[in-house]
Amino acid sequence: MDNRPIGIFDSGLGGLTVLKAVATLLPNEDIVYFGDSKRTPYGSKSKETITNFSRQDVSFLLSKGVKAIIIACNTASSNAIDELTKEFSIPFIEVIKPGSLVGSQVTKNNKVGIIGTKATIESNAYLTNITNINNSISVFQKYCPLLVPLVEEGKLWWNHPITSAIITHYLSELIQQDIDTLVLGCTHYPLLLEVIKNVVGEKITIVNSAGEVAKAVYQTLDDIKLLNNQGNGTISLYTSDSVDKFTPLASEILDNNELFIQTIDIERY
Ligand code: DGL
């Protein structure tokens, strides 16, 4: 048993979809979340920049005394995990493996679509993981660079017809490939779930890996005896940009109006 908090980071709001699943499955754990809203999106940046940003995100969370870190960002998971595990001795839980596992288990016709940021898709992390699990699965990938900015822009856009038109444009190629499973390879995309569902219809199963990531967190902490089974877990949120924009959206996503949110200067870490 270890009552230090769990750290979670993302480029912005998307990782809150993972936080929600983790807080539900592990209600005793204190959680410290950092969303790098000032420098979002990560997905259009180089591997080197993504790694540098991720390194600072980890350093900030370590300054809060966390016992493990969830990389609640597919872009950082796919581009920076090797460097981070080399440089820091803390346990990391990333988001690509859980999503790949569910995607490969759910498909019946062995045709899986992946959507994510440019950096995630170009890393081929999902393609590699899924074909390692089952090499008879064909993986069709598409990067969707406009979706993260639309989510970060605010709730008005999450169900907007323009967002629906953009998603239809991005997904048409994958739908034509006859995929029966679509993995949301970006933690921002579950916030667009209703629109994505309407675009793909009922024949395609959508995989949001947040629940699987939460199970991986539970398993990892249990294995190394770091679970906290007592107390009421608290949530502390930090952003690198103004809390004015972050607060209403975080409250909406977490369904909680009493959040502690603070701005920090991430470049100091
Ligand atoms: N939520 C991040 C991910 O899962 C968004 C990346 C971005 O900032 O472009 O990839």
Short mmCIF file of C-alpha atoms and ligand atoms in Angstrom, two decimals:
data_model
loop_
_atom_site.label_atom_id
_atom_site.label_comp_id
_atom_site.label_asym_id
_atom_site.label_seq_id
_atom_site.Cartn_x
_atom_site.Cartn_y
_atom_site.Cartn_z
CA MET A 1 0.00 0.00 0.00
CA ASP A 2 1.33 3.40 -1.02
CA ASN A 3 -0.67 6.61 -0.58
CA ARG A 4 1.40 8.82 -2.89
CA PRO A 5 -0.60 10.18 -5.86
CA ILE A 6 -0.70 8.82 -9.40
CA GLY A 7 0.50 11.32 -12.05
CA ILE A 8 -1.25 11.68 -15.41
CA PHE A 9 -0.31 13.92 -18.30
CA ASP A 10 -1.57 14.86 -21.74
CA SER A 11 -1.10 17.72 -24.17
CA GLY A 12 -4.38 19.20 -22.95
CA LEU A 13 -7.88 18.04 -22.06
CA GLY A 14 -7.86 14.62 -23.74
CA GLY A 15 -6.17 12.79 -20.88
CA LEU A 16 -9.11 13.69 -18.67
CA THR A 17 -11.03 10.90 -20.45
CA VAL A 18 -8.40 8.52 -19.03
CA LEU A 19 -8.40 10.22 -15.63
CA LYS A 20 -12.15 9.67 -15.38
CA ALA A 21 -11.80 5.93 -16.02
CA VAL A 22 -8.87 5.65 -13.58
CA ALA A 23 -10.68 7.57 -10.82
CA THR A 24 -13.72 5.29 -11.27
CA LEU A 25 -11.73 2.06 -11.06
CA LEU A 26 -9.33 3.26 -8.35
CA PRO A 27 -11.45 5.57 -6.16
CA ASN A 28 -8.98 5.57 -3.27
CA GLU A 29 -6.10 7.00 -5.27
CA ASP A 30 -5.08 10.65 -5.24
CA ILE A 31 -4.45 11.86 -8.78
CA VAL A 32 -2.33 14.76 -10.06
CA TYR A 33 -3.10 15.68 -13.68
CA PHE A 34 -1.14 17.97 -15.97
CA GLY A 35 -2.60 19.21 -19.29
CA ASP A 36 -0.12 21.11 -21.46
CA SER A 37 -2.76 23.41 -23.01
CA LYS A 38 -0.21 26.10 -23.79
CA ARG A 39 1.70 23.83 -26.19
CA THR A 40 -1.15 21.67 -27.53
CA PRO A 41 -1.38 20.00 -30.02
CA TYR A 42 1.61 17.66 -29.69
CA GLY A 43 0.52 15.54 -32.65
CA SER A 44 1.74 17.90 -35.36
CA LYS A 45 5.21 18.29 -33.77
CA SER A 46 8.46 16.39 -34.27
CA LYS A 47 9.45 13.35 -32.20
CA GLU A 48 12.20 15.43 -30.61
CA THR A 49 9.81 18.21 -29.54
CA ILE A 50 7.23 15.70 -28.27
CA THR A 51 9.97 13.99 -26.24
CA ASN A 52 11.24 17.29 -24.81
CA PHE A 53 7.73 18.37 -23.81
CA SER A 54 7.00 14.95 -22.29
CA ARG A 55 10.24 15.07 -20.30
CA GLN A 56 9.13 18.38 -18.74
CA ASP A 57 5.64 16.99 -18.06
CA VAL A 58 7.18 14.03 -16.23
CA SER A 59 9.56 16.29 -14.25
CA PHE A 60 6.62 18.43 -13.13
CA LEU A 61 4.65 15.37 -11.96
CA LEU A 62 7.71 14.03 -10.13
CA SER A 63 7.90 17.35 -8.27
CA LYS A 64 4.43 16.46 -6.90
CA GLY A 65 5.73 13.19 -5.44
CA VAL A 66 3.84 10.78 -7.71
CA LYS A 67 4.41 7.00 -7.47
CA ALA A 68 3.63 6.13 -11.12
CA ILE A 69 2.84 8.08 -14.30
CA ILE A 70 0.12 7.46 -16.87
CA ILE A 71 1.04 8.85 -20.27
CA ALA A 72 -2.58 9.65 -21.18
CA CYS A 73 -1.53 10.82 -24.62
CA ASN A 74 -1.10 8.49 -27.58
CA THR A 75 1.28 10.94 -29.22
CA ALA A 76 3.66 10.97 -26.24
CA SER A 77 3.17 7.22 -25.66
CA SER A 78 4.13 6.40 -29.24
CA ASN A 79 6.97 8.91 -29.61
CA ALA A 80 8.54 9.38 -26.19
CA ILE A 81 8.07 6.18 -24.15
CA ASP A 82 11.53 4.73 -24.92
CA GLU A 83 13.33 7.91 -23.88
CA LEU A 84 11.18 8.43 -20.79
CA THR A 85 11.67 4.87 -19.51
CA LYS A 86 15.43 5.22 -20.12
CA GLU A 87 15.67 8.52 -18.27
CA PHE A 88 13.25 8.12 -15.35
CA SER A 89 13.03 5.18 -12.99
CA ILE A 90 9.32 5.64 -12.14
CA PRO A 91 6.76 3.11 -13.50
CA PHE A 92 5.00 4.36 -16.66
CA ILE A 93 1.67 3.16 -18.04
CA GLU A 94 1.15 4.07 -21.69
CA VAL A 95 -2.03 3.97 -23.79
CA ILE A 96 -1.08 2.25 -27.07
CA LYS A 97 -0.82 -1.36 -25.84
CA PRO A 98 -4.26 -1.45 -24.13
CA GLY A 99 -5.94 0.03 -27.24
CA SER A 100 -4.12 -2.39 -29.55
CA LEU A 101 -5.16 -5.35 -27.43
CA VAL A 102 -8.86 -4.44 -27.39
CA GLY A 103 -8.84 -3.59 -31.10
CA SER A 104 -7.34 -6.97 -31.97
CA GLN A 105 -9.83 -8.81 -29.72
CA VAL A 106 -12.92 -7.00 -30.97
CA THR A 107 -12.46 -7.39 -34.74
CA LYS A 108 -14.27 -10.28 -36.43
CA ASN A 109 -13.24 -9.64 -40.03
CA ASN A 110 -9.61 -8.80 -39.10
CA LYS A 111 -9.83 -5.28 -40.51
CA VAL A 112 -9.05 -2.62 -37.92
CA GLY A 113 -9.02 1.14 -38.46
CA ILE A 114 -6.89 3.45 -36.33
CA ILE A 115 -7.33 7.20 -36.06
CA GLY A 116 -4.89 9.44 -34.22
CA THR A 117 -2.61 12.40 -34.58
CA LYS A 118 -0.02 12.66 -37.37
CA ALA A 119 2.83 11.79 -34.99
CA THR A 120 1.00 8.75 -33.57
CA ILE A 121 0.04 7.37 -36.98
CA GLU A 122 3.48 7.99 -38.48
CA SER A 123 5.14 6.17 -35.56
CA ASN A 124 3.24 3.01 -36.66
CA ALA A 125 2.97 2.08 -32.97
CA TYR A 126 -0.58 0.67 -33.35
CA LEU A 127 0.27 -1.15 -36.57
CA THR A 128 3.28 -2.79 -34.92
CA ASN A 129 1.45 -3.71 -31.72
CA ILE A 130 -1.63 -5.11 -33.45
CA THR A 131 0.27 -7.16 -36.00
CA ASN A 132 2.49 -8.50 -33.19
CA ILE A 133 -0.67 -9.69 -31.43
CA ASN A 134 -2.21 -11.17 -34.59
CA ASN A 135 -0.47 -10.86 -37.93
CA SER A 136 -3.56 -11.79 -39.92
CA ILE A 137 -5.16 -8.46 -38.95
CA SER A 138 -4.98 -5.71 -41.57
CA VAL A 139 -4.56 -2.26 -40.02
CA PHE A 140 -5.78 0.87 -41.83
CA GLN A 141 -4.56 4.14 -40.38
CA LYS A 142 -5.60 7.76 -40.83
CA TYR A 143 -4.36 10.86 -39.12
CA CYS A 144 -6.92 13.51 -38.26
CA PRO A 145 -5.04 16.72 -37.38
CA LEU A 146 -8.08 18.99 -37.07
CA LEU A 147 -9.78 17.01 -34.32
CA VAL A 148 -7.60 17.90 -31.30
CA PRO A 149 -7.85 21.68 -31.94
CA LEU A 150 -11.65 21.30 -32.30
CA VAL A 151 -11.90 19.54 -28.95
CA GLU A 152 -9.63 22.07 -27.24
CA GLU A 153 -11.66 24.92 -28.72
CA GLY A 154 -14.65 24.03 -26.56
CA LYS A 155 -17.87 22.12 -26.22
CA LEU A 156 -19.68 24.08 -28.91
CA TRP A 157 -17.55 22.23 -31.48
CA TRP A 158 -17.90 18.70 -30.09
CA ASN A 159 -21.30 18.13 -31.72
CA HIS A 160 -21.08 20.74 -34.45
CA PRO A 161 -22.05 19.88 -38.07
CA ILE A 162 -18.61 21.14 -39.19
CA THR A 163 -16.95 18.61 -36.89
CA SER A 164 -19.22 15.92 -38.29
CA ALA A 165 -18.26 16.92 -41.87
CA ILE A 166 -14.54 16.80 -41.00
CA ILE A 167 -14.90 13.38 -39.36
CA THR A 168 -16.85 12.09 -42.37
CA HIS A 169 -14.02 13.29 -44.61
CA TYR A 170 -11.33 11.62 -42.47
CA LEU A 171 -13.18 8.32 -42.01
CA SER A 172 -14.47 7.72 -45.54
CA GLU A 173 -11.25 5.93 -46.62
CA LEU A 174 -11.35 3.61 -43.61
CA ILE A 175 -15.03 2.85 -44.07
CA GLN A 176 -14.35 1.97 -47.73
CA GLN A 177 -11.75 -0.56 -46.54
CA ASP A 178 -14.60 -2.43 -44.80
CA ILE A 179 -13.15 -2.11 -41.28
CA ASP A 180 -15.39 -3.56 -38.55
CA THR A 181 -13.42 -1.96 -35.66
CA LEU A 182 -12.22 1.60 -35.17
CA VAL A 183 -9.67 2.34 -32.44
CA LEU A 184 -9.71 5.90 -31.10
CA GLY A 185 -5.94 6.36 -31.00
CA CYS A 186 -6.07 9.76 -29.32
CA THR A 187 -7.40 10.49 -25.85
CA HIS A 188 -9.21 13.59 -27.13
CA TYR A 189 -11.42 11.60 -29.52
CA PRO A 190 -13.80 10.04 -26.93
CA LEU A 191 -15.12 13.58 -26.50
CA LEU A 192 -16.31 13.36 -30.12
CA LEU A 193 -17.76 9.87 -29.65
CA GLU A 194 -21.37 10.72 -30.53
CA VAL A 195 -20.38 12.33 -33.83
CA ILE A 196 -17.98 9.51 -34.69
CA LYS A 197 -20.71 6.94 -33.92
CA ASN A 198 -23.14 8.72 -36.23
CA VAL A 199 -20.57 8.79 -39.02
CA VAL A 200 -19.50 5.13 -38.84
CA GLY A 201 -22.92 3.61 -38.10
CA GLU A 202 -23.66 0.48 -36.10
CA LYS A 203 -21.61 -2.03 -38.10
CA ILE A 204 -18.30 -0.64 -36.87
CA THR A 205 -17.31 -1.12 -33.22
CA ILE A 206 -15.57 1.88 -31.72
CA VAL A 207 -12.79 1.17 -29.23
CA ASN A 208 -12.16 3.79 -26.54
CA SER A 209 -9.27 2.33 -24.58
CA ALA A 210 -9.68 4.48 -21.42
CA GLY A 211 -11.28 1.62 -19.47
CA GLU A 212 -8.52 -0.77 -20.54
CA VAL A 213 -5.86 1.76 -19.57
CA ALA A 214 -7.45 2.01 -16.12
CA LYS A 215 -7.28 -1.80 -15.81
CA ALA A 216 -3.61 -1.70 -16.84
CA VAL A 217 -2.97 0.92 -14.13
CA TYR A 218 -4.67 -1.25 -11.53
CA GLN A 219 -2.69 -4.32 -12.61
CA THR A 220 0.65 -2.49 -12.68
CA LEU A 221 0.17 -0.92 -9.25
CA ASP A 222 -1.09 -4.19 -7.79
CA ASP A 223 1.90 -6.13 -9.19
CA ILE A 224 4.40 -3.76 -7.59
CA LYS A 225 2.40 -3.31 -4.37
CA LEU A 226 1.73 0.40 -4.90
CA LEU A 227 -2.08 0.33 -4.75
CA ASN A 228 -3.86 2.54 -2.23
CA ASN A 229 -6.94 0.77 -0.85
CA GLN A 230 -7.94 3.36 1.73
CA GLY A 231 -9.19 6.93 1.82
CA ASN A 232 -11.12 9.15 -0.54
CA GLY A 233 -9.11 9.88 -3.65
CA THR A 234 -8.57 13.53 -4.55
CA ILE A 235 -8.02 15.07 -7.98
CA SER A 236 -5.62 18.00 -8.51
CA LEU A 237 -5.45 19.52 -11.97
CA TYR A 238 -2.67 21.65 -13.44
CA THR A 239 -2.47 23.36 -16.81
CA SER A 240 0.25 25.36 -18.54
CA ASP A 241 -2.32 27.89 -19.83
CA SER A 242 -5.14 29.94 -18.37
CA VAL A 243 -7.49 28.18 -15.96
CA ASP A 244 -10.35 30.26 -17.42
CA LYS A 245 -10.57 28.06 -20.48
CA PHE A 246 -9.50 24.81 -18.81
CA THR A 247 -11.89 24.91 -15.85
CA PRO A 248 -15.31 24.76 -17.57
CA LEU A 249 -14.20 22.06 -19.97
CA ALA A 250 -12.54 19.97 -17.26
CA SER A 251 -15.68 20.32 -15.09
CA GLU A 252 -17.80 19.18 -18.03
CA ILE A 253 -15.62 16.16 -18.80
CA LEU A 254 -15.24 15.06 -15.17
CA ASP A 255 -18.77 16.04 -14.22
CA ASN A 256 -17.41 17.88 -11.19
CA ASN A 257 -17.79 21.58 -10.38
CA GLU A 258 -15.45 21.63 -7.42
CA LEU A 259 -12.14 21.03 -9.08
CA PHE A 260 -8.80 22.34 -7.86
CA ILE A 261 -7.08 23.76 -10.96
CA GLN A 262 -3.87 25.77 -11.09
CA THR A 263 -1.65 27.21 -13.83
CA ILE A 264 2.05 26.28 -13.77
CA ASP A 265 5.04 27.37 -15.82
CA ILE A 266 5.98 24.06 -17.49
CA GLU A 267 9.12 25.48 -19.09
CA ARG A 268 10.72 25.69 -15.63
CA TYR A 269 10.77 21.89 -15.30
N1 DGL B 1 -4.54 13.41 -26.45
C1 DGL B 1 -3.37 13.39 -27.29
C2 DGL B 1 -3.21 12.01 -27.90
O1 DGL B 1 -3.77 11.07 -27.35
C3 DGL B 1 -3.48 14.55 -28.22
C4 DGL B 1 -2.28 14.84 -28.97
C5 DGL B 1 -2.12 16.24 -29.49
O2 DGL B 1 -1.94 17.15 -28.67
O3 DGL B 1 -2.04 16.38 -30.71
O4 DGL B 1 -2.53 11.81 -28.87
#
